[in-house]
C-alpha cells in the first residue's frame, strides 16, 4: 500500500511541475536556514576536538560585581579563579587560561596578525590538541615563567614556511619565545581551545594579575562525570558566598556560576542578568525565533497543498465513490507530503553544504570553519518530516471531508 | 464592483484567509528589514566628525583603574611614549585617548546637567588628539597646555551635546558639572562626533582632557598616531620596537584604524545582511506561492470567467478583475499590518529607529508589498483574459 502511495506521489509531483518546484523551493530553503543555524550551534557547543572532554567540563566565563549604583560584568580575574575554583571537591582537574587577545608579530620585516592565549600546564591535559610537532609545555614551565610557546600549524607556515618549527624562536609582545610544540589549527568556534599562540600564564610583563578579581581569565573544571555537576556547582556557590569585596562601598554583590559551554554563552548574551536561568531564557528566545521563522514557509506550503488538492478533487471523488475511507485518503496525502518534504530536505541538505562552504570561503568570520556532519543531517531530516506532517494534516483533513458528489463535479469553492 | 469582489473573496474565505495572513507576515518582515537598511543608510550619510585615514591606534595593556589621576609613574611613561613617537619623521601627530573610534569600548552615563537628564558618551583625550583625528573646533578652542594651570577640568563638547545642554546660548565658558568634585568647564565645541563610525547613530559626545605632565584627568589606554600616507609595515615594526623599549612593562598592540573600521562595519552589517537574505528568500517563496495559488484559482474558475466573457466582458475586463481581486486581498492584509506596525512606537521603536526612518520604511514596505503581489497576479490574470468564451464554457 505504502509503495503504491509513494509511486502515486512521485507521479503527482511530476505532473504539476510548477507547484512541485514552489514546494521544493520553500522546503529546501527553509531547511538551509535551519541547518546552517544548527551547524553553527553544533560547531559552538558540541564536544569536539580539542574540546572533546567538554561534556564533562564546567567553566567560569563571566562574573558580575554589583551594587545599587552600578555594576561591572566581564571575565573573572586570575585571583578570583585561583582562590575559588582551585581544589574544588569532586573535580578531576582544573585549569585557568586567559581570554584570547589579538597581537601583531613583526617577523623578518613582515607584519603578522595573530592571536595569543596564556594558559597553565593543566590546560593541555583537559583539552586534547593534535600535536604535529613536539608537545605541550608543563606546569613547571609555567611556574618558572619560561618563555616557551605552542603555535598552530597555520601560524608555523606564516612564520617559518614549510620548515619544522621546533626550537625556533619568534618575538611577541616584546618577548622572545621558543617553540616547543605545534598543534593542528583550531577553528574560532571552539571558545576555550582557539588561539594561534599559547604561552605560559606567568610570562606576563606585570604580575599584578595574580590578585585581581576581574580581568581577562577563564577557569574550567573537569568533572569525573556529568552527575558530579550539581555537587561542583553547589561547592562553588558555597565558596563564593564567602567572597570578600575589595571595597564594599563600590560593589557588594557577586554573581557567578559554573556553566556548560552553552550556559556560558547564554550568560554572556544576557549580560549575566539571569544567573543560572540564562540558558533557559536564551533557549526560549531561539525557539520562538525559529518558530516564527518557519510560520511563513509552513503557511505557504499549506496553501499550496490546498490548491493542489482542489485540483485533484475529481480523483478524490472517484476514490470516495468507490468506498475509500477518509482515513486512508488522509494517510495517502500525508505520505505524499512527506515524500515531497524529504526530497526537499535532501536538496536542502546539499544546499546547506554549499552554503556552509561559501560561508567558510567568504572569510566573513575569520578562522571559522563550520562543517556539517551526520548528526546535523539527521536533525535536518527530522525537521523536514515534522514540516511535512504539519503542512499536510490540515489540507488532508479538508480533502477527506469533501463530499463525493461535489468532488466529482470538480470541488467546491 | 468592489462590493462584488468582496463577495467573491468572502465566498472563498478559508483559502483567502491563509493568503491574507501570509501577505500580512511578509509585510512585517519587509518592514523590519527596510527599517534596518534605511536606518543604516541614513546614518551613513551623516558626517563622521573625524578623519580615520592613516591613523594607527596602539592599545596599551593597563587597566582603567591604573589610569586614574594619581599615578605619576604611568603618566610619565605616557609622556615619554608620546615624545618618542614624535621623533620619527613618518609620524605627523600623536595623542592619547581612552575610548577611540571603532573600538566598541564606551564610557557613558546619564548626567543631570542644567536640570536635564542627558545621556553622554565620554572620552579622555590629550591635547594632541584633535590633530591626530583632524577635529577642528567650531567655537572656542581645543585643549592646550594652558589648561594645566586652570582651576577647572577642561571639557570640549560636540555640537549635538551643546544643543542638548545649552540650546542656543554660547556653550563656551559654561560650567559643565556644577556638583562634581572638581568643577568642569566647556572650552570649545567641535562638529558632531560619532565614535562608533558610519553605521552608528548620533550621540552626545564629551571630551575630557588629561595632561601628560600634571596630575590632571584620567589617562587613556590608547596611543593615537597619525602617520604620513603610505607608511608601511617596516616602519610599524621600527615604531613598535622603540615604544616597547620605552615602556617595557606595558603590553602593546597596534591596529590601523582603517582595519578596525572594516571590522566594525562587518560586525554591524552581518546581522542585517543575514536578516536581509532570509527575508529575501521568505518573500520570494511567498511570491511564488501566491503566483501558484492565483494560477490554480484561475484555472478552477474557468467556467465563471467564461460566463463573464459570454455575457460581453472584454479580455481586459477579466484581466482587471483578477488584478483587483489581488489588490483587494493585499489591502485586507495590509490593513491588519498597518494596525500592527502602528503600535510599534508604543513599544519604544523610536529608541532604535528614528521617526523619519520609521515613516519611510512604513511607506516603502507598503509599496513593496503591493508591487510584489500585483506582479504575482500579472501572469495568472493574463492567462484568464486569454480564455475564449467558447473554450471556457465547454471546460468541464
PDB file of N, CA, C and O in Angstrom, chain A residues 18-19 21-22 25-26 29-30 33 102 104 106 111 113 171 173-174 205-206 293 296-297 299-300 302-303 306-307 310-311 363-364 366 394 398 412, chain B residues 12 14 18 21-22 25 233 236-237 240-241 244 248-254 256 259 266 270 273 278 281-282 284-286 288-289 292-293 295-296 300:
ATOM      1  N   UNK A  18       5.230  23.057 -11.732  1.00  0.00           N
ATOM      2  CA  UNK A  18       5.369  24.383 -11.123  1.00  0.00           C
ATOM      3  C   UNK A  18       5.103  24.328  -9.617  1.00  0.00           C
ATOM      4  O   UNK A  18       5.865  24.857  -8.820  1.00  0.00           O
ATOM      5  N   UNK A  19       4.018  23.634  -9.260  1.00  0.00           N
ATOM      6  CA  UNK A  19       3.701  23.502  -7.836  1.00  0.00           C
ATOM      7  C   UNK A  19       4.789  22.755  -7.093  1.00  0.00           C
ATOM      8  O   UNK A  19       5.186  23.123  -5.993  1.00  0.00           O
ATOM      9  N   UNK A  21       7.857  22.589  -7.886  1.00  0.00           N
ATOM     10  CA  UNK A  21       9.015  23.476  -7.766  1.00  0.00           C
ATOM     11  C   UNK A  21       8.831  24.453  -6.600  1.00  0.00           C
ATOM     12  O   UNK A  21       9.726  24.638  -5.784  1.00  0.00           O
ATOM     13  N   UNK A  22       7.632  25.066  -6.529  1.00  0.00           N
ATOM     14  CA  UNK A  22       7.392  26.030  -5.445  1.00  0.00           C
ATOM     15  C   UNK A  22       7.550  25.353  -4.089  1.00  0.00           C
ATOM     16  O   UNK A  22       8.216  25.864  -3.191  1.00  0.00           O
ATOM     17  N   UNK A  25      11.216  24.466  -3.449  1.00  0.00           N
ATOM     18  CA  UNK A  25      11.951  25.709  -3.224  1.00  0.00           C
ATOM     19  C   UNK A  25      11.777  26.162  -1.772  1.00  0.00           C
ATOM     20  O   UNK A  25      12.744  26.423  -1.058  1.00  0.00           O
ATOM     21  N   UNK A  26      10.517  26.214  -1.336  1.00  0.00           N
ATOM     22  CA  UNK A  26      10.227  26.662   0.036  1.00  0.00           C
ATOM     23  C   UNK A  26      10.827  25.743   1.071  1.00  0.00           C
ATOM     24  O   UNK A  26      11.523  26.183   1.984  1.00  0.00           O
ATOM     25  N   UNK A  29      14.846  25.773   1.024  1.00  0.00           N
ATOM     26  CA  UNK A  29      15.487  26.992   1.531  1.00  0.00           C
ATOM     27  C   UNK A  29      15.230  27.180   3.025  1.00  0.00           C
ATOM     28  O   UNK A  29      16.108  27.636   3.754  1.00  0.00           O
ATOM     29  N   UNK A  30      14.037  26.804   3.474  1.00  0.00           N
ATOM     30  CA  UNK A  30      13.773  26.879   4.910  1.00  0.00           C
ATOM     31  C   UNK A  30      14.756  25.993   5.660  1.00  0.00           C
ATOM     32  O   UNK A  30      15.331  26.388   6.683  1.00  0.00           O
ATOM     33  N   UNK A  33      18.330  27.423   6.009  1.00  0.00           N
ATOM     34  CA  UNK A  33      18.500  28.372   7.115  1.00  0.00           C
ATOM     35  C   UNK A  33      18.577  27.626   8.444  1.00  0.00           C
ATOM     36  O   UNK A  33      19.466  27.864   9.268  1.00  0.00           O
ATOM     37  N   UNK A 102      44.208  39.613  20.490  1.00  0.00           N
ATOM     38  CA  UNK A 102      44.879  39.771  19.204  1.00  0.00           C
ATOM     39  C   UNK A 102      46.267  40.344  19.440  1.00  0.00           C
ATOM     40  O   UNK A 102      46.493  41.099  20.373  1.00  0.00           O
ATOM     41  N   UNK A 104      50.203  41.423  17.245  1.00  0.00           N
ATOM     42  CA  UNK A 104      50.891  41.551  15.962  1.00  0.00           C
ATOM     43  C   UNK A 104      52.346  41.162  16.144  1.00  0.00           C
ATOM     44  O   UNK A 104      53.009  41.632  17.060  1.00  0.00           O
ATOM     45  N   UNK A 106      56.131  41.102  14.483  1.00  0.00           N
ATOM     46  CA  UNK A 106      56.947  41.652  13.409  1.00  0.00           C
ATOM     47  C   UNK A 106      58.067  40.679  13.202  1.00  0.00           C
ATOM     48  O   UNK A 106      58.990  40.574  14.007  1.00  0.00           O
ATOM     49  N   UNK A 111      54.580  41.805   8.802  1.00  0.00           N
ATOM     50  CA  UNK A 111      53.623  42.073   9.874  1.00  0.00           C
ATOM     51  C   UNK A 111      52.654  40.904   9.901  1.00  0.00           C
ATOM     52  O   UNK A 111      52.007  40.598   8.904  1.00  0.00           O
ATOM     53  N   UNK A 113      49.437  39.260  11.815  1.00  0.00           N
ATOM     54  CA  UNK A 113      48.396  39.414  12.823  1.00  0.00           C
ATOM     55  C   UNK A 113      47.985  38.046  13.322  1.00  0.00           C
ATOM     56  O   UNK A 113      47.700  37.155  12.527  1.00  0.00           O
ATOM     57  N   UNK A 171      59.360  36.668  18.207  1.00  0.00           N
ATOM     58  CA  UNK A 171      59.148  37.697  19.210  1.00  0.00           C
ATOM     59  C   UNK A 171      57.675  38.092  19.245  1.00  0.00           C
ATOM     60  O   UNK A 171      57.072  38.334  18.203  1.00  0.00           O
ATOM     61  N   UNK A 173      54.939  40.517  21.738  1.00  0.00           N
ATOM     62  CA  UNK A 173      54.710  41.352  22.909  1.00  0.00           C
ATOM     63  C   UNK A 173      56.043  41.775  23.546  1.00  0.00           C
ATOM     64  O   UNK A 173      56.152  41.919  24.754  1.00  0.00           O
ATOM     65  N   UNK A 174      57.073  41.934  22.712  1.00  0.00           N
ATOM     66  CA  UNK A 174      58.365  42.377  23.211  1.00  0.00           C
ATOM     67  C   UNK A 174      59.178  41.300  23.910  1.00  0.00           C
ATOM     68  O   UNK A 174      60.187  41.593  24.550  1.00  0.00           O
ATOM     69  N   UNK A 205      54.041  40.573  31.592  1.00  0.00           N
ATOM     70  CA  UNK A 205      55.045  41.573  31.960  1.00  0.00           C
ATOM     71  C   UNK A 205      54.916  42.017  33.412  1.00  0.00           C
ATOM     72  O   UNK A 205      55.884  42.263  34.086  1.00  0.00           O
ATOM     73  N   UNK A 206      53.663  42.168  33.849  1.00  0.00           N
ATOM     74  CA  UNK A 206      53.472  42.590  35.236  1.00  0.00           C
ATOM     75  C   UNK A 206      52.684  41.482  35.918  1.00  0.00           C
ATOM     76  O   UNK A 206      51.814  40.875  35.297  1.00  0.00           O
ATOM     77  N   UNK A 293      10.079  31.947  12.379  1.00  0.00           N
ATOM     78  CA  UNK A 293      10.694  31.848  11.067  1.00  0.00           C
ATOM     79  C   UNK A 293      10.015  30.794  10.196  1.00  0.00           C
ATOM     80  O   UNK A 293       9.836  30.997   9.003  1.00  0.00           O
ATOM     81  N   UNK A 296       5.912  31.270   8.230  1.00  0.00           N
ATOM     82  CA  UNK A 296       5.613  31.713   6.871  1.00  0.00           C
ATOM     83  C   UNK A 296       5.762  30.575   5.851  1.00  0.00           C
ATOM     84  O   UNK A 296       4.831  30.317   5.082  1.00  0.00           O
ATOM     85  N   UNK A 297       6.914  29.860   5.856  1.00  0.00           N
ATOM     86  CA  UNK A 297       7.030  28.739   4.915  1.00  0.00           C
ATOM     87  C   UNK A 297       5.939  27.683   5.110  1.00  0.00           C
ATOM     88  O   UNK A 297       5.421  27.143   4.131  1.00  0.00           O
ATOM     89  N   UNK A 299       2.868  28.093   6.272  1.00  0.00           N
ATOM     90  CA  UNK A 299       1.588  28.571   5.744  1.00  0.00           C
ATOM     91  C   UNK A 299       1.579  28.524   4.224  1.00  0.00           C
ATOM     92  O   UNK A 299       0.586  28.166   3.598  1.00  0.00           O
ATOM     93  N   UNK A 300       2.711  28.881   3.654  1.00  0.00           N
ATOM     94  CA  UNK A 300       2.826  28.849   2.201  1.00  0.00           C
ATOM     95  C   UNK A 300       2.603  27.434   1.681  1.00  0.00           C
ATOM     96  O   UNK A 300       1.855  27.211   0.737  1.00  0.00           O
ATOM     97  N   UNK A 302       1.015  25.043   3.212  1.00  0.00           N
ATOM     98  CA  UNK A 302      -0.378  24.640   3.433  1.00  0.00           C
ATOM     99  C   UNK A 302      -1.250  25.167   2.303  1.00  0.00           C
ATOM    100  O   UNK A 302      -2.054  24.425   1.723  1.00  0.00           O
ATOM    101  N   UNK A 303      -1.085  26.445   1.947  1.00  0.00           N
ATOM    102  CA  UNK A 303      -1.988  26.967   0.918  1.00  0.00           C
ATOM    103  C   UNK A 303      -1.699  26.343  -0.436  1.00  0.00           C
ATOM    104  O   UNK A 303      -2.613  26.104  -1.220  1.00  0.00           O
ATOM    105  N   UNK A 306      -3.349  22.989  -0.350  1.00  0.00           N
ATOM    106  CA  UNK A 306      -4.800  23.135  -0.523  1.00  0.00           C
ATOM    107  C   UNK A 306      -5.134  23.262  -2.004  1.00  0.00           C
ATOM    108  O   UNK A 306      -6.031  22.593  -2.512  1.00  0.00           O
ATOM    109  N   UNK A 307      -4.408  24.147  -2.696  1.00  0.00           N
ATOM    110  CA  UNK A 307      -4.646  24.341  -4.127  1.00  0.00           C
ATOM    111  C   UNK A 307      -4.488  23.030  -4.878  1.00  0.00           C
ATOM    112  O   UNK A 307      -5.286  22.677  -5.728  1.00  0.00           O
ATOM    113  N   UNK A 310      -7.443  20.755  -4.310  1.00  0.00           N
ATOM    114  CA  UNK A 310      -8.648  21.187  -5.021  1.00  0.00           C
ATOM    115  C   UNK A 310      -8.575  20.752  -6.484  1.00  0.00           C
ATOM    116  O   UNK A 310      -9.555  20.379  -7.094  1.00  0.00           O
ATOM    117  N   UNK A 311      -7.343  20.807  -6.987  1.00  0.00           N
ATOM    118  CA  UNK A 311      -7.169  20.451  -8.374  1.00  0.00           C
ATOM    119  C   UNK A 311      -7.450  18.971  -8.609  1.00  0.00           C
ATOM    120  O   UNK A 311      -7.888  18.577  -9.681  1.00  0.00           O
ATOM    121  N   UNK A 363      35.372  34.129   4.304  1.00  0.00           N
ATOM    122  CA  UNK A 363      36.214  34.780   5.296  1.00  0.00           C
ATOM    123  C   UNK A 363      35.456  35.801   6.111  1.00  0.00           C
ATOM    124  O   UNK A 363      36.039  36.672   6.750  1.00  0.00           O
ATOM    125  N   UNK A 364      34.118  35.710   6.091  1.00  0.00           N
ATOM    126  CA  UNK A 364      33.304  36.686   6.818  1.00  0.00           C
ATOM    127  C   UNK A 364      33.586  36.586   8.310  1.00  0.00           C
ATOM    128  O   UNK A 364      33.654  37.573   9.021  1.00  0.00           O
ATOM    129  N   UNK A 366      36.564  35.371  10.419  1.00  0.00           N
ATOM    130  CA  UNK A 366      37.928  34.881  10.264  1.00  0.00           C
ATOM    131  C   UNK A 366      38.159  33.642  11.141  1.00  0.00           C
ATOM    132  O   UNK A 366      37.648  33.567  12.252  1.00  0.00           O
ATOM    133  N   UNK A 394      -3.704  19.440   7.808  1.00  0.00           N
ATOM    134  CA  UNK A 394      -4.931  20.224   7.635  1.00  0.00           C
ATOM    135  C   UNK A 394      -5.517  20.106   6.213  1.00  0.00           C
ATOM    136  O   UNK A 394      -6.703  19.799   6.055  1.00  0.00           O
ATOM    137  N   UNK A 398      -9.199  18.514   5.204  1.00  0.00           N
ATOM    138  CA  UNK A 398     -10.197  19.195   4.372  1.00  0.00           C
ATOM    139  C   UNK A 398     -10.588  18.325   3.192  1.00  0.00           C
ATOM    140  O   UNK A 398     -11.757  18.227   2.825  1.00  0.00           O
ATOM    141  N   UNK A 412     -15.623  22.057  -4.432  1.00  0.00           N
ATOM    142  CA  UNK A 412     -16.343  23.263  -4.041  1.00  0.00           C
ATOM    143  C   UNK A 412     -15.353  24.403  -3.938  1.00  0.00           C
ATOM    144  O   UNK A 412     -14.158  24.191  -3.760  1.00  0.00           O
TER     145      UNK A 412
ATOM    146  N   UNK B  12     -14.645  32.518  -0.755  1.00  0.00           N
ATOM    147  CA  UNK B  12     -13.542  31.568  -0.597  1.00  0.00           C
ATOM    148  C   UNK B  12     -12.696  31.987   0.590  1.00  0.00           C
ATOM    149  O   UNK B  12     -11.490  32.160   0.491  1.00  0.00           O
ATOM    150  N   UNK B  14     -11.746  30.662   3.392  1.00  0.00           N
ATOM    151  CA  UNK B  14     -10.715  29.843   4.044  1.00  0.00           C
ATOM    152  C   UNK B  14      -9.381  29.979   3.327  1.00  0.00           C
ATOM    153  O   UNK B  14      -8.365  30.292   3.937  1.00  0.00           O
ATOM    154  N   UNK B  18      -5.719  32.326   4.517  1.00  0.00           N
ATOM    155  CA  UNK B  18      -4.318  31.901   4.531  1.00  0.00           C
ATOM    156  C   UNK B  18      -3.447  32.888   3.758  1.00  0.00           C
ATOM    157  O   UNK B  18      -2.394  33.315   4.237  1.00  0.00           O
ATOM    158  N   UNK B  21      -3.050  36.124   5.638  1.00  0.00           N
ATOM    159  CA  UNK B  21      -2.091  36.016   6.739  1.00  0.00           C
ATOM    160  C   UNK B  21      -0.661  36.006   6.206  1.00  0.00           C
ATOM    161  O   UNK B  21       0.231  36.641   6.770  1.00  0.00           O
ATOM    162  N   UNK B  22      -0.439  35.290   5.108  1.00  0.00           N
ATOM    163  CA  UNK B  22       0.903  35.254   4.523  1.00  0.00           C
ATOM    164  C   UNK B  22       1.367  36.643   4.112  1.00  0.00           C
ATOM    165  O   UNK B  22       2.490  37.040   4.393  1.00  0.00           O
ATOM    166  N   UNK B  25       2.225  38.690   7.179  1.00  0.00           N
ATOM    167  CA  UNK B  25       3.529  38.352   7.755  1.00  0.00           C
ATOM    168  C   UNK B  25       4.664  38.868   6.884  1.00  0.00           C
ATOM    169  O   UNK B  25       5.672  39.381   7.394  1.00  0.00           O
ATOM    170  N   UNK B 233      54.627  48.562   6.774  1.00  0.00           N
ATOM    171  CA  UNK B 233      54.878  47.635   7.865  1.00  0.00           C
ATOM    172  C   UNK B 233      56.298  47.759   8.428  1.00  0.00           C
ATOM    173  O   UNK B 233      56.511  47.542   9.620  1.00  0.00           O
ATOM    174  N   UNK B 236      56.271  50.303  10.914  1.00  0.00           N
ATOM    175  CA  UNK B 236      55.452  49.869  12.040  1.00  0.00           C
ATOM    176  C   UNK B 236      56.297  49.054  13.020  1.00  0.00           C
ATOM    177  O   UNK B 236      56.245  49.260  14.233  1.00  0.00           O
ATOM    178  N   UNK B 237      57.101  48.122  12.459  1.00  0.00           N
ATOM    179  CA  UNK B 237      57.954  47.293  13.304  1.00  0.00           C
ATOM    180  C   UNK B 237      58.960  48.150  14.073  1.00  0.00           C
ATOM    181  O   UNK B 237      59.197  47.952  15.271  1.00  0.00           O
ATOM    182  N   UNK B 240      57.147  50.119  16.860  1.00  0.00           N
ATOM    183  CA  UNK B 240      56.763  49.301  17.998  1.00  0.00           C
ATOM    184  C   UNK B 240      57.971  48.921  18.837  1.00  0.00           C
ATOM    185  O   UNK B 240      57.914  48.862  20.056  1.00  0.00           O
ATOM    186  N   UNK B 241      59.083  48.650  18.165  1.00  0.00           N
ATOM    187  CA  UNK B 241      60.314  48.298  18.876  1.00  0.00           C
ATOM    188  C   UNK B 241      60.701  49.435  19.822  1.00  0.00           C
ATOM    189  O   UNK B 241      61.002  49.226  20.991  1.00  0.00           O
ATOM    190  N   UNK B 244      58.141  49.756  22.682  1.00  0.00           N
ATOM    191  CA  UNK B 244      58.292  48.677  23.657  1.00  0.00           C
ATOM    192  C   UNK B 244      59.538  48.890  24.520  1.00  0.00           C
ATOM    193  O   UNK B 244      59.535  48.586  25.710  1.00  0.00           O
ATOM    194  N   UNK B 248      58.895  49.000  28.788  1.00  0.00           N
ATOM    195  CA  UNK B 248      58.991  47.534  28.715  1.00  0.00           C
ATOM    196  C   UNK B 248      57.936  46.812  29.546  1.00  0.00           C
ATOM    197  O   UNK B 248      57.675  45.640  29.315  1.00  0.00           O
ATOM    198  N   UNK B 249      57.332  47.475  30.511  1.00  0.00           N
ATOM    199  CA  UNK B 249      56.384  46.787  31.387  1.00  0.00           C
ATOM    200  C   UNK B 249      54.974  46.778  30.819  1.00  0.00           C
ATOM    201  O   UNK B 249      54.073  46.193  31.403  1.00  0.00           O
ATOM    202  N   UNK B 250      54.762  47.470  29.685  1.00  0.00           N
ATOM    203  CA  UNK B 250      53.395  47.562  29.154  1.00  0.00           C
ATOM    204  C   UNK B 250      53.276  46.780  27.845  1.00  0.00           C
ATOM    205  O   UNK B 250      54.090  46.943  26.943  1.00  0.00           O
ATOM    206  N   UNK B 251      52.258  45.905  27.778  1.00  0.00           N
ATOM    207  CA  UNK B 251      51.987  45.210  26.511  1.00  0.00           C
ATOM    208  C   UNK B 251      51.344  46.183  25.547  1.00  0.00           C
ATOM    209  O   UNK B 251      50.531  47.006  25.941  1.00  0.00           O
ATOM    210  N   UNK B 252      51.705  46.076  24.265  1.00  0.00           N
ATOM    211  CA  UNK B 252      51.130  46.996  23.282  1.00  0.00           C
ATOM    212  C   UNK B 252      50.707  46.252  22.042  1.00  0.00           C
ATOM    213  O   UNK B 252      51.320  45.259  21.662  1.00  0.00           O
ATOM    214  N   UNK B 253      49.653  46.750  21.431  1.00  0.00           N
ATOM    215  CA  UNK B 253      49.185  46.161  20.179  1.00  0.00           C
ATOM    216  C   UNK B 253      48.734  47.266  19.247  1.00  0.00           C
ATOM    217  O   UNK B 253      47.954  48.142  19.641  1.00  0.00           O
ATOM    218  N   UNK B 254      49.256  47.212  18.019  1.00  0.00           N
ATOM    219  CA  UNK B 254      48.926  48.277  17.079  1.00  0.00           C
ATOM    220  C   UNK B 254      47.863  47.819  16.089  1.00  0.00           C
ATOM    221  O   UNK B 254      47.994  46.757  15.479  1.00  0.00           O
ATOM    222  N   UNK B 256      45.554  49.398  12.718  1.00  0.00           N
ATOM    223  CA  UNK B 256      45.325  50.559  11.866  1.00  0.00           C
ATOM    224  C   UNK B 256      43.846  50.856  11.901  1.00  0.00           C
ATOM    225  O   UNK B 256      43.026  49.950  11.836  1.00  0.00           O
ATOM    226  N   UNK B 259      41.586  49.381   9.358  1.00  0.00           N
ATOM    227  CA  UNK B 259      41.264  47.967   9.562  1.00  0.00           C
ATOM    228  C   UNK B 259      40.178  47.802  10.617  1.00  0.00           C
ATOM    229  O   UNK B 259      39.235  47.027  10.448  1.00  0.00           O
ATOM    230  N   UNK B 266      31.821  45.264   9.276  1.00  0.00           N
ATOM    231  CA  UNK B 266      31.411  43.881   9.054  1.00  0.00           C
ATOM    232  C   UNK B 266      30.578  43.387  10.221  1.00  0.00           C
ATOM    233  O   UNK B 266      29.563  42.733  10.055  1.00  0.00           O
ATOM    234  N   UNK B 270      26.670  42.437   9.566  1.00  0.00           N
ATOM    235  CA  UNK B 270      26.396  40.997   9.470  1.00  0.00           C
ATOM    236  C   UNK B 270      24.944  40.629   9.806  1.00  0.00           C
ATOM    237  O   UNK B 270      24.302  39.933   9.019  1.00  0.00           O
ATOM    238  N   UNK B 273      22.665  41.801   6.992  1.00  0.00           N
ATOM    239  CA  UNK B 273      22.807  41.018   5.767  1.00  0.00           C
ATOM    240  C   UNK B 273      22.151  39.649   5.935  1.00  0.00           C
ATOM    241  O   UNK B 273      21.376  39.205   5.072  1.00  0.00           O
ATOM    242  N   UNK B 278      17.573  36.156   4.546  1.00  0.00           N
ATOM    243  CA  UNK B 278      16.438  35.327   4.986  1.00  0.00           C
ATOM    244  C   UNK B 278      15.128  35.956   4.530  1.00  0.00           C
ATOM    245  O   UNK B 278      14.239  35.273   4.001  1.00  0.00           O
ATOM    246  N   UNK B 281      14.479  35.477   0.817  1.00  0.00           N
ATOM    247  CA  UNK B 281      14.040  34.150   0.443  1.00  0.00           C
ATOM    248  C   UNK B 281      12.608  33.896   0.921  1.00  0.00           C
ATOM    249  O   UNK B 281      11.807  33.276   0.218  1.00  0.00           O
ATOM    250  N   UNK B 282      12.246  34.419   2.104  1.00  0.00           N
ATOM    251  CA  UNK B 282      10.852  34.275   2.562  1.00  0.00           C
ATOM    252  C   UNK B 282       9.896  34.932   1.577  1.00  0.00           C
ATOM    253  O   UNK B 282       8.870  34.367   1.191  1.00  0.00           O
ATOM    254  N   UNK B 284      10.441  35.736  -1.596  1.00  0.00           N
ATOM    255  CA  UNK B 284      10.372  35.109  -2.919  1.00  0.00           C
ATOM    256  C   UNK B 284       9.531  33.837  -2.840  1.00  0.00           C
ATOM    257  O   UNK B 284       8.802  33.500  -3.778  1.00  0.00           O
ATOM    258  N   UNK B 285       9.608  33.150  -1.697  1.00  0.00           N
ATOM    259  CA  UNK B 285       8.800  31.955  -1.518  1.00  0.00           C
ATOM    260  C   UNK B 285       7.310  32.310  -1.520  1.00  0.00           C
ATOM    261  O   UNK B 285       6.495  31.657  -2.175  1.00  0.00           O
ATOM    262  N   UNK B 286       6.965  33.352  -0.761  1.00  0.00           N
ATOM    263  CA  UNK B 286       5.574  33.772  -0.704  1.00  0.00           C
ATOM    264  C   UNK B 286       5.099  34.204  -2.096  1.00  0.00           C
ATOM    265  O   UNK B 286       4.000  33.861  -2.532  1.00  0.00           O
ATOM    266  N   UNK B 288       6.212  33.233  -5.066  1.00  0.00           N
ATOM    267  CA  UNK B 288       5.999  32.061  -5.908  1.00  0.00           C
ATOM    268  C   UNK B 288       4.708  31.345  -5.525  1.00  0.00           C
ATOM    269  O   UNK B 288       3.908  30.953  -6.377  1.00  0.00           O
ATOM    270  N   UNK B 289       4.507  31.188  -4.212  1.00  0.00           N
ATOM    271  CA  UNK B 289       3.315  30.515  -3.713  1.00  0.00           C
ATOM    272  C   UNK B 289       2.055  31.233  -4.166  1.00  0.00           C
ATOM    273  O   UNK B 289       1.100  30.616  -4.639  1.00  0.00           O
ATOM    274  N   UNK B 292       1.329  30.641  -7.778  1.00  0.00           N
ATOM    275  CA  UNK B 292       0.766  29.314  -7.978  1.00  0.00           C
ATOM    276  C   UNK B 292      -0.694  29.250  -7.590  1.00  0.00           C
ATOM    277  O   UNK B 292      -1.526  28.695  -8.318  1.00  0.00           O
ATOM    278  N   UNK B 293      -1.016  29.862  -6.444  1.00  0.00           N
ATOM    279  CA  UNK B 293      -2.395  29.802  -5.969  1.00  0.00           C
ATOM    280  C   UNK B 293      -3.326  30.567  -6.900  1.00  0.00           C
ATOM    281  O   UNK B 293      -4.419  30.106  -7.232  1.00  0.00           O
ATOM    282  N   UNK B 295      -2.871  31.183 -10.071  1.00  0.00           N
ATOM    283  CA  UNK B 295      -2.916  30.414 -11.302  1.00  0.00           C
ATOM    284  C   UNK B 295      -3.957  29.301 -11.171  1.00  0.00           C
ATOM    285  O   UNK B 295      -4.842  29.126 -12.001  1.00  0.00           O
ATOM    286  N   UNK B 296      -3.799  28.572 -10.059  1.00  0.00           N
ATOM    287  CA  UNK B 296      -4.710  27.471  -9.784  1.00  0.00           C
ATOM    288  C   UNK B 296      -6.156  27.972  -9.703  1.00  0.00           C
ATOM    289  O   UNK B 296      -7.068  27.371 -10.265  1.00  0.00           O
ATOM    290  N   UNK B 300      -9.385  27.005 -12.034  1.00  0.00           N
ATOM    291  CA  UNK B 300     -10.574  26.413 -11.436  1.00  0.00           C
ATOM    292  C   UNK B 300     -11.838  27.250 -11.692  1.00  0.00           C
ATOM    293  O   UNK B 300     -12.944  26.751 -11.666  1.00  0.00           O
TER     294      UNK B 300
END
